[in-house]
Amino acid sequence: MMPTDYDLVIIGGGPAGITAGIYAARAQLKTLLLEKAAPGGQILVSDWIENYPGFPEGISGADLMMKMADQVKRFGVSIDSGEVKSVDLSGQIKKLFLTDRTVTAKAIIIATGASPKKLGVPGEDEFYGKGVSTCATCDGPFFRDSVVAAVGGGDSAVQETLFLTRFAKKVYLIHRRDQLRAARILQERAFANDKIEIIWDSAVTQINGSEAGVQGVSVRNVKTGQISNLAVEGCFMWVGITPNTAFIKDAVQLDAGGFVVVNAKMESSAPGVYAAGDVRNTPLRQVATAVGDSAIAATEAAKYIETLEA
Ligand SMILES: Cc1cc2nc3c(=O)[nH]c(=O)nc-3n(C[C@H](O)[C@H](O)[C@H](O)COP(=O)(O)OP(=O)(O)OC[C@H]3O[C@@H](n4cnc5c(N)ncnc54)[C@H](O)[C@@H]3O)c2cc1C
């Protein structure tokens, strides 16, 4: 086999990518970890994590990721800044095309996670950053004593809504069903919180405002069709995620939602190409599952590379 720049390139510096880096370094693979933005991934925007073991009092997303990044650096893996734009996985040597360079590797791990989904309603793009947000930790403090809307019904939506009540005087939690999907413990906290009013069976149809920012949301009851307007100064949303797979969509098999299809060894349809964390087809997208996937992916990648060298 022709020489390559690296044994393994890990794409994405969230919990999955960083964990893969730790395992790869300990397997003594020549490893490159590429991250297009700040290392840490989605969990950076989470105020408080209570379900990742080892932190009995909980830990902020930023602190957890700082510790993970320190750990991978301790094993000599640096997190390089760079965005993979496209790939050529047709041969044994994997080619990754970045904005400014091309790198080659014997194996790769796709750990590019996902990005928050949009509602797709008028006003959303116009007021993004002017009251529309997907990050309560980043933007919640701007809404002290305000009335805000929060959209969604899963763990992230309820957890972040609870966080918003530290600042806002009232939060309308707008959910399109008649029950929440969040863990029972989060639901109970939301029901017990006087600042939260849940608007059931409803979907936001428009975000209204002026140059100054958001002034209200239009909400349609999905059962009756009735439209009402809520006066709010902010609209936060957690309505799911879109996998970051555009750059590999023609190179590996994706499922109908665009997530990378892998087997129990985290192998994708292309030999030597693994996927781990939120980017893959998985029933649960959490830090704990992302790090578990990556431990498997990096271990399997090391075995695959050994077969090439044999
Ligand atoms: C608001 C919120 C609250 C949450 N709360 C919890 C919680 O309490 N507990 C819990 O366990 N989980 C929680 N999660 C889920 C958790 O954040 C994810 O499951 C986890 O971050 C997935 O890790 P990952 O490494 O697979 O992907 P990500 O965290 O998405 O990281 C992927 C990284 O890849 C980078 N990237 C993408 N494309 C490219 C490219 N082409 N080239 C280079 N780099 C690229 C991205 O910039 C990103 O940094 C929460 C998520 C959100 C949004």
CSV table of C-alpha atoms and ligand atoms in Angstrom, one decimal:
chain,number,residue,atom,x,y,z
A,1,MET,CA,0.0,0.0,0.0
A,2,MET,CA,1.2,3.5,-0.8
A,3,PRO,CA,2.2,5.6,2.3
A,4,THR,CA,-0.6,7.8,3.7
A,5,ASP,CA,-0.4,11.0,5.8
A,6,TYR,CA,-2.1,9.4,8.7
A,7,ASP,CA,-3.2,6.0,9.9
A,8,LEU,CA,-6.5,7.4,11.0
A,9,VAL,CA,-8.4,10.7,10.4
A,10,ILE,CA,-11.3,11.5,12.8
A,11,ILE,CA,-13.7,14.0,11.4
A,12,GLY,CA,-15.4,16.0,14.1
A,13,GLY,CA,-14.3,17.1,17.6
A,14,GLY,CA,-17.4,16.5,19.7
A,15,PRO,CA,-17.7,13.8,22.3
A,16,ALA,CA,-17.5,11.0,19.7
A,17,GLY,CA,-14.5,12.4,17.9
A,18,ILE,CA,-12.5,13.2,21.0
A,19,THR,CA,-13.2,9.7,22.5
A,20,ALA,CA,-12.1,8.1,19.2
A,21,GLY,CA,-8.9,10.2,19.5
A,22,ILE,CA,-8.2,8.8,23.0
A,23,TYR,CA,-8.6,5.2,21.9
A,24,ALA,CA,-6.6,5.8,18.6
A,25,ALA,CA,-3.7,7.4,20.5
A,26,ARG,CA,-3.6,4.6,23.0
A,27,ALA,CA,-3.6,2.1,20.1
A,28,GLN,CA,-0.6,4.1,18.8
A,29,LEU,CA,-2.2,5.1,15.5
A,30,LYS,CA,-0.9,8.2,13.8
A,31,THR,CA,-4.0,10.2,14.2
A,32,LEU,CA,-5.4,13.5,12.9
A,33,LEU,CA,-8.5,14.9,14.6
A,34,LEU,CA,-10.3,17.5,12.5
A,35,GLU,CA,-12.8,20.0,13.8
A,36,LYS,CA,-14.4,22.7,11.7
A,37,ALA,CA,-15.5,25.0,14.6
A,38,ALA,CA,-14.7,25.1,18.3
A,39,PRO,CA,-14.0,21.6,19.7
A,40,GLY,CA,-16.8,20.2,21.9
A,41,GLY,CA,-19.7,19.8,19.6
A,42,GLN,CA,-23.4,20.2,20.4
A,43,ILE,CA,-23.0,19.6,24.1
A,44,LEU,CA,-21.1,22.9,24.4
A,45,VAL,CA,-24.5,24.7,24.4
A,46,SER,CA,-26.0,22.6,27.1
A,47,ASP,CA,-26.1,24.3,30.5
A,48,TRP,CA,-26.1,21.2,32.7
A,49,ILE,CA,-25.6,17.5,32.1
A,50,GLU,CA,-26.9,15.1,34.8
A,51,ASN,CA,-26.9,11.9,32.9
A,52,TYR,CA,-23.2,11.4,32.0
A,53,PRO,CA,-21.6,9.2,34.7
A,54,GLY,CA,-18.6,10.4,36.8
A,55,PHE,CA,-20.1,13.7,37.7
A,56,PRO,CA,-22.5,13.1,40.6
A,57,GLU,CA,-23.4,16.8,41.0
A,58,GLY,CA,-23.7,17.2,37.2
A,59,ILE,CA,-21.4,19.3,35.0
A,60,SER,CA,-21.8,22.0,32.4
A,61,GLY,CA,-21.4,21.1,28.7
A,62,ALA,CA,-18.5,23.5,28.4
A,63,ASP,CA,-16.6,22.1,31.4
A,64,LEU,CA,-17.2,18.5,30.3
A,65,MET,CA,-15.8,19.1,26.9
A,66,MET,CA,-12.8,21.0,28.2
A,67,LYS,CA,-12.0,17.9,30.3
A,68,MET,CA,-12.4,15.6,27.3
A,69,ALA,CA,-10.2,17.9,25.1
A,70,ASP,CA,-7.5,18.0,27.8
A,71,GLN,CA,-7.6,14.2,28.0
A,72,VAL,CA,-7.1,13.6,24.3
A,73,LYS,CA,-4.3,16.2,24.2
A,74,ARG,CA,-2.6,14.4,27.1
A,75,PHE,CA,-2.3,11.5,24.7
A,76,GLY,CA,-0.6,13.7,22.1
A,77,VAL,CA,-3.6,14.1,19.7
A,78,SER,CA,-4.0,17.7,18.7
A,79,ILE,CA,-7.4,18.9,17.4
A,80,ASP,CA,-6.7,20.6,14.1
A,81,SER,CA,-8.9,23.3,12.7
A,82,GLY,CA,-10.4,22.2,9.3
A,83,GLU,CA,-13.6,21.3,7.6
A,84,VAL,CA,-13.8,18.2,5.4
A,85,LYS,CA,-15.7,19.3,2.3
A,86,SER,CA,-15.7,16.1,0.3
A,87,VAL,CA,-14.1,12.7,0.2
A,88,ASP,CA,-12.8,10.0,-2.1
A,89,LEU,CA,-13.3,6.6,-0.4
A,90,SER,CA,-13.1,4.5,-3.6
A,91,GLY,CA,-9.6,3.1,-3.1
A,92,GLN,CA,-7.8,1.6,-0.1
A,93,ILE,CA,-6.3,5.1,0.5
A,94,LYS,CA,-9.0,7.4,1.8
A,95,LYS,CA,-8.7,11.0,0.5
A,96,LEU,CA,-10.2,13.9,2.4
A,97,PHE,CA,-10.6,17.3,0.7
A,98,LEU,CA,-10.5,20.2,3.1
A,99,THR,CA,-10.9,23.9,2.1
A,100,ASP,CA,-7.1,24.4,2.0
A,101,ARG,CA,-5.5,20.9,1.7
A,102,THR,CA,-6.0,17.2,1.0
A,103,VAL,CA,-5.1,14.6,3.6
A,104,THR,CA,-4.9,10.8,3.1
A,105,ALA,CA,-5.5,8.0,5.6
A,106,LYS,CA,-5.8,4.3,5.9
A,107,ALA,CA,-9.0,4.6,7.8
A,108,ILE,CA,-11.5,7.3,8.9
A,109,ILE,CA,-14.0,7.8,11.6
A,110,ILE,CA,-17.0,10.0,10.8
A,111,ALA,CA,-18.0,11.8,14.0
A,112,THR,CA,-19.5,14.9,12.5
A,113,GLY,CA,-22.6,14.8,14.7
A,114,ALA,CA,-25.7,16.8,13.8
A,115,SER,CA,-27.0,20.4,13.7
A,116,PRO,CA,-30.3,21.7,15.1
A,117,LYS,CA,-33.3,21.5,12.8
A,118,LYS,CA,-35.2,24.6,11.8
A,119,LEU,CA,-38.9,25.0,12.1
A,120,GLY,CA,-39.1,26.2,8.5
A,121,VAL,CA,-41.6,29.0,9.3
A,122,PRO,CA,-41.6,32.7,8.1
A,123,GLY,CA,-39.6,35.0,10.4
A,124,GLU,CA,-37.2,32.2,11.6
A,125,ASP,CA,-34.2,33.2,9.4
A,126,GLU,CA,-35.0,36.9,9.6
A,127,PHE,CA,-34.9,36.9,13.4
A,128,TYR,CA,-32.2,34.3,13.9
A,129,GLY,CA,-29.8,35.9,16.5
A,130,LYS,CA,-32.4,38.7,17.1
A,131,GLY,CA,-34.6,36.6,19.5
A,132,VAL,CA,-34.7,33.3,17.6
A,133,SER,CA,-32.2,30.8,19.1
A,134,THR,CA,-31.4,27.1,19.6
A,135,CYS,CA,-29.0,27.8,22.5
A,136,ALA,CA,-30.5,28.7,25.9
A,137,THR,CA,-27.1,28.7,27.6
A,138,CYS,CA,-25.8,31.3,25.0
A,139,ASP,CA,-28.8,33.5,24.7
A,140,GLY,CA,-31.0,32.8,27.8
A,141,PRO,CA,-29.3,35.6,29.9
A,142,PHE,CA,-30.5,38.2,27.4
A,143,PHE,CA,-34.1,37.5,28.3
A,144,ARG,CA,-34.1,38.4,32.0
A,145,ASP,CA,-37.7,39.2,33.1
A,146,SER,CA,-39.0,38.6,29.6
A,147,VAL,CA,-41.7,36.3,28.2
A,148,VAL,CA,-40.3,33.8,25.8
A,149,ALA,CA,-41.5,30.8,23.7
A,150,ALA,CA,-39.7,27.4,23.6
A,151,VAL,CA,-40.6,24.9,21.0
A,152,GLY,CA,-40.2,21.1,21.4
A,153,GLY,CA,-41.1,18.2,23.7
A,154,GLY,CA,-38.0,16.0,24.0
A,155,ASP,CA,-35.2,16.0,26.6
A,156,SER,CA,-33.3,18.9,25.2
A,157,ALA,CA,-36.4,21.1,24.9
A,158,VAL,CA,-37.6,20.5,28.4
A,159,GLN,CA,-34.1,20.7,30.0
A,160,GLU,CA,-33.4,24.0,28.2
A,161,THR,CA,-36.8,25.4,29.0
A,162,LEU,CA,-36.1,24.8,32.7
A,163,PHE,CA,-32.8,26.6,32.3
A,164,LEU,CA,-34.6,29.6,30.6
A,165,THR,CA,-36.8,30.0,33.7
A,166,ARG,CA,-33.7,31.2,35.6
A,167,PHE,CA,-33.9,34.4,33.5
A,168,ALA,CA,-37.3,34.7,31.9
A,169,LYS,CA,-40.4,35.6,33.9
A,170,LYS,CA,-42.5,33.2,31.8
A,171,VAL,CA,-41.8,30.5,29.2
A,172,TYR,CA,-44.5,29.1,26.9
A,173,LEU,CA,-43.4,25.6,26.0
A,174,ILE,CA,-45.1,24.9,22.7
A,175,HIS,CA,-45.5,21.2,21.8
A,176,ARG,CA,-47.3,19.7,18.9
A,177,ARG,CA,-48.5,16.7,20.8
A,178,ASP,CA,-50.6,16.2,24.0
A,179,GLN,CA,-47.7,14.8,26.0
A,180,LEU,CA,-44.0,15.4,26.3
A,181,ARG,CA,-41.4,12.9,25.1
A,182,ALA,CA,-38.8,14.0,27.7
A,183,ALA,CA,-37.6,11.8,30.5
A,184,ARG,CA,-40.2,11.6,33.4
A,185,ILE,CA,-37.9,13.4,35.8
A,186,LEU,CA,-37.7,16.4,33.5
A,187,GLN,CA,-41.4,16.4,32.8
A,188,GLU,CA,-42.1,16.5,36.6
A,189,ARG,CA,-39.8,19.4,37.0
A,190,ALA,CA,-41.5,21.3,34.1
A,191,PHE,CA,-45.0,20.6,35.5
A,192,ALA,CA,-43.9,21.9,38.9
A,193,ASN,CA,-42.4,25.1,37.6
A,194,ASP,CA,-44.8,28.1,37.9
A,195,LYS,CA,-43.0,30.0,35.2
A,196,ILE,CA,-43.7,27.3,32.5
A,197,GLU,CA,-47.0,27.2,30.7
A,198,ILE,CA,-47.3,24.3,28.2
A,199,ILE,CA,-49.2,25.0,25.0
A,200,TRP,CA,-50.3,21.5,23.9
A,201,ASP,CA,-51.2,20.2,20.4
A,202,SER,CA,-49.7,23.3,18.9
A,203,ALA,CA,-47.2,24.3,16.2
A,204,VAL,CA,-45.5,27.7,15.6
A,205,THR,CA,-46.5,29.0,12.2
A,206,GLN,CA,-44.8,32.3,12.1
A,207,ILE,CA,-42.3,34.4,14.1
A,208,ASN,CA,-43.3,38.0,14.2
A,209,GLY,CA,-41.2,41.1,15.0
A,210,SER,CA,-39.7,44.3,13.8
A,211,GLU,CA,-36.1,45.6,13.4
A,212,ALA,CA,-35.8,45.5,17.2
A,213,GLY,CA,-36.3,41.7,17.2
A,214,VAL,CA,-38.9,39.2,18.0
A,215,GLN,CA,-42.3,40.5,19.3
A,216,GLY,CA,-44.5,37.4,19.1
A,217,VAL,CA,-45.2,34.0,17.6
A,218,SER,CA,-48.3,32.8,15.8
A,219,VAL,CA,-49.4,29.3,17.0
A,220,ARG,CA,-51.8,26.9,15.3
A,221,ASN,CA,-53.7,24.3,17.3
A,222,VAL,CA,-53.1,21.2,15.3
A,223,LYS,CA,-56.4,19.6,16.4
A,224,THR,CA,-58.8,22.6,16.0
A,225,GLY,CA,-56.8,24.6,13.4
A,226,GLN,CA,-57.3,27.8,15.6
A,227,ILE,CA,-54.5,30.4,15.3
A,228,SER,CA,-53.5,32.4,18.3
A,229,ASN,CA,-50.7,35.0,18.8
A,230,LEU,CA,-48.5,35.0,21.8
A,231,ALA,CA,-46.5,38.1,22.7
A,232,VAL,CA,-42.9,37.0,23.4
A,233,GLU,CA,-39.5,38.6,23.0
A,234,GLY,CA,-37.7,35.4,22.2
A,235,CYS,CA,-38.3,32.0,20.5
A,236,PHE,CA,-36.1,29.1,21.4
A,237,MET,CA,-36.4,25.8,19.5
A,238,TRP,CA,-35.3,22.2,19.9
A,239,VAL,CA,-37.2,20.2,17.3
A,240,GLY,CA,-34.7,17.6,16.3
A,241,ILE,CA,-31.4,17.4,14.4
A,242,THR,CA,-30.1,17.1,10.9
A,243,PRO,CA,-27.0,14.8,10.5
A,244,ASN,CA,-23.8,16.5,9.1
A,245,THR,CA,-23.4,14.1,6.2
A,246,ALA,CA,-23.6,16.3,3.1
A,247,PHE,CA,-19.8,15.8,2.5
A,248,ILE,CA,-20.1,12.0,2.4
A,249,LYS,CA,-23.5,11.5,1.0
A,250,ASP,CA,-22.3,9.7,-2.2
A,251,ALA,CA,-19.5,7.8,-0.5
A,252,VAL,CA,-21.3,5.7,2.2
A,253,GLN,CA,-24.8,4.4,2.7
A,254,LEU,CA,-27.1,6.7,4.5
A,255,ASP,CA,-30.6,6.0,5.9
A,256,ALA,CA,-33.7,7.9,4.9
A,257,GLY,CA,-32.9,10.6,7.5
A,258,GLY,CA,-29.4,11.0,6.1
A,259,PHE,CA,-27.7,9.3,9.1
A,260,VAL,CA,-24.7,6.9,8.3
A,261,VAL,CA,-25.7,3.3,8.3
A,262,VAL,CA,-23.3,1.2,10.4
A,263,ASN,CA,-23.2,-2.3,11.9
A,264,ALA,CA,-22.4,-3.2,15.5
A,265,LYS,CA,-18.7,-2.6,14.8
A,266,MET,CA,-19.5,0.9,13.6
A,267,GLU,CA,-18.4,-0.1,10.1
A,268,SER,CA,-20.1,1.8,7.3
A,269,SER,CA,-20.7,0.5,3.8
A,270,ALA,CA,-17.2,1.6,2.8
A,271,PRO,CA,-14.3,-0.6,4.1
A,272,GLY,CA,-12.1,1.2,6.6
A,273,VAL,CA,-14.7,3.9,7.2
A,274,TYR,CA,-16.5,4.0,10.5
A,275,ALA,CA,-19.2,6.3,12.0
A,276,ALA,CA,-19.9,7.1,15.6
A,277,GLY,CA,-22.2,9.3,17.7
A,278,ASP,CA,-25.1,11.4,16.6
A,279,VAL,CA,-24.2,11.1,12.9
A,280,ARG,CA,-25.0,7.4,12.7
A,281,ASN,CA,-28.3,5.4,12.7
A,282,THR,CA,-28.8,5.0,16.4
A,283,PRO,CA,-31.9,4.8,18.7
A,284,LEU,CA,-30.3,7.2,21.3
A,285,ARG,CA,-28.3,10.4,20.7
A,286,GLN,CA,-26.5,11.3,23.9
A,287,VAL,CA,-22.9,11.9,25.1
A,288,ALA,CA,-22.8,8.4,26.7
A,289,THR,CA,-23.8,6.7,23.5
A,290,ALA,CA,-21.4,8.8,21.4
A,291,VAL,CA,-18.4,7.9,23.5
A,292,GLY,CA,-19.4,4.2,23.5
A,293,ASP,CA,-19.7,4.2,19.7
A,294,SER,CA,-16.3,5.8,19.3
A,295,ALA,CA,-14.6,3.4,21.6
A,296,ILE,CA,-15.8,0.6,19.3
A,297,ALA,CA,-15.1,2.5,16.1
A,298,ALA,CA,-11.5,3.4,17.0
A,299,THR,CA,-10.8,-0.2,18.2
A,300,GLU,CA,-12.2,-1.7,15.0
A,301,ALA,CA,-10.3,0.9,12.9
A,302,ALA,CA,-7.0,-0.2,14.6
A,303,LYS,CA,-7.8,-3.8,13.8
A,304,TYR,CA,-8.6,-2.9,10.2
A,305,ILE,CA,-5.3,-1.0,9.8
A,306,GLU,CA,-3.4,-4.0,11.2
A,307,THR,CA,-4.9,-6.2,8.4
A,308,LEU,CA,-3.6,-3.7,5.8
A,309,GLU,CA,-0.1,-3.9,7.3
A,310,ALA,CA,-0.1,-7.7,7.6
B,1,LIG,C1,-29.3,21.7,23.9
B,1,LIG,C2,-28.8,20.3,24.0
B,1,LIG,C3,-28.8,19.7,25.2
B,1,LIG,C4,-28.3,18.4,25.3
B,1,LIG,N1,-28.2,17.8,26.6
B,1,LIG,C5,-27.7,16.5,26.7
B,1,LIG,C6,-27.5,15.9,28.0
B,1,LIG,O1,-28.0,16.5,29.0
B,1,LIG,N2,-27.0,14.7,28.1
B,1,LIG,C7,-26.5,14.1,27.0
B,1,LIG,O2,-25.9,13.0,27.1
B,1,LIG,N3,-26.6,14.6,25.7
B,1,LIG,C8,-27.2,15.8,25.6
B,1,LIG,N4,-27.3,16.4,24.3
B,1,LIG,C9,-26.9,15.6,23.2
B,1,LIG,C10,-25.4,15.6,22.9
B,1,LIG,O3,-25.0,16.9,22.8
B,1,LIG,C11,-25.0,14.8,21.7
B,1,LIG,O4,-25.6,13.5,21.7
B,1,LIG,C12,-23.5,14.7,21.5
B,1,LIG,O5,-22.9,16.0,21.5
B,1,LIG,C13,-23.2,13.9,20.2
B,1,LIG,O6,-21.8,14.0,20.1
B,1,LIG,P1,-21.1,13.8,18.6
B,1,LIG,O7,-19.6,13.9,18.9
B,1,LIG,O8,-21.6,12.6,18.0
B,1,LIG,O9,-21.6,15.0,17.7
B,1,LIG,P2,-21.5,16.6,17.9
B,1,LIG,O10,-21.6,16.9,19.4
B,1,LIG,O11,-22.6,17.1,17.0
B,1,LIG,O12,-20.1,17.0,17.4
B,1,LIG,C14,-19.8,16.9,16.0
B,1,LIG,C15,-18.6,17.9,15.7
B,1,LIG,O13,-18.2,17.6,14.3
B,1,LIG,C16,-17.9,18.9,13.7
B,1,LIG,N5,-18.1,18.8,12.3
B,1,LIG,C17,-19.3,18.7,11.6
B,1,LIG,N6,-19.0,18.6,10.3
B,1,LIG,C18,-17.7,18.6,10.1
B,1,LIG,C19,-16.8,18.6,9.0
B,1,LIG,N7,-17.3,18.4,7.7
B,1,LIG,N8,-15.5,18.7,9.2
B,1,LIG,C20,-15.0,18.9,10.4
B,1,LIG,N9,-15.7,18.9,11.6
B,1,LIG,C21,-17.1,18.8,11.4
B,1,LIG,C22,-18.9,19.9,14.4
B,1,LIG,O14,-18.5,21.2,14.3
B,1,LIG,C23,-19.0,19.3,15.8
B,1,LIG,O15,-18.1,20.0,16.7
B,1,LIG,C24,-27.8,17.7,24.2
B,1,LIG,C25,-27.8,18.4,23.0
B,1,LIG,C26,-28.3,19.6,22.8
B,1,LIG,C27,-28.3,20.3,21.5
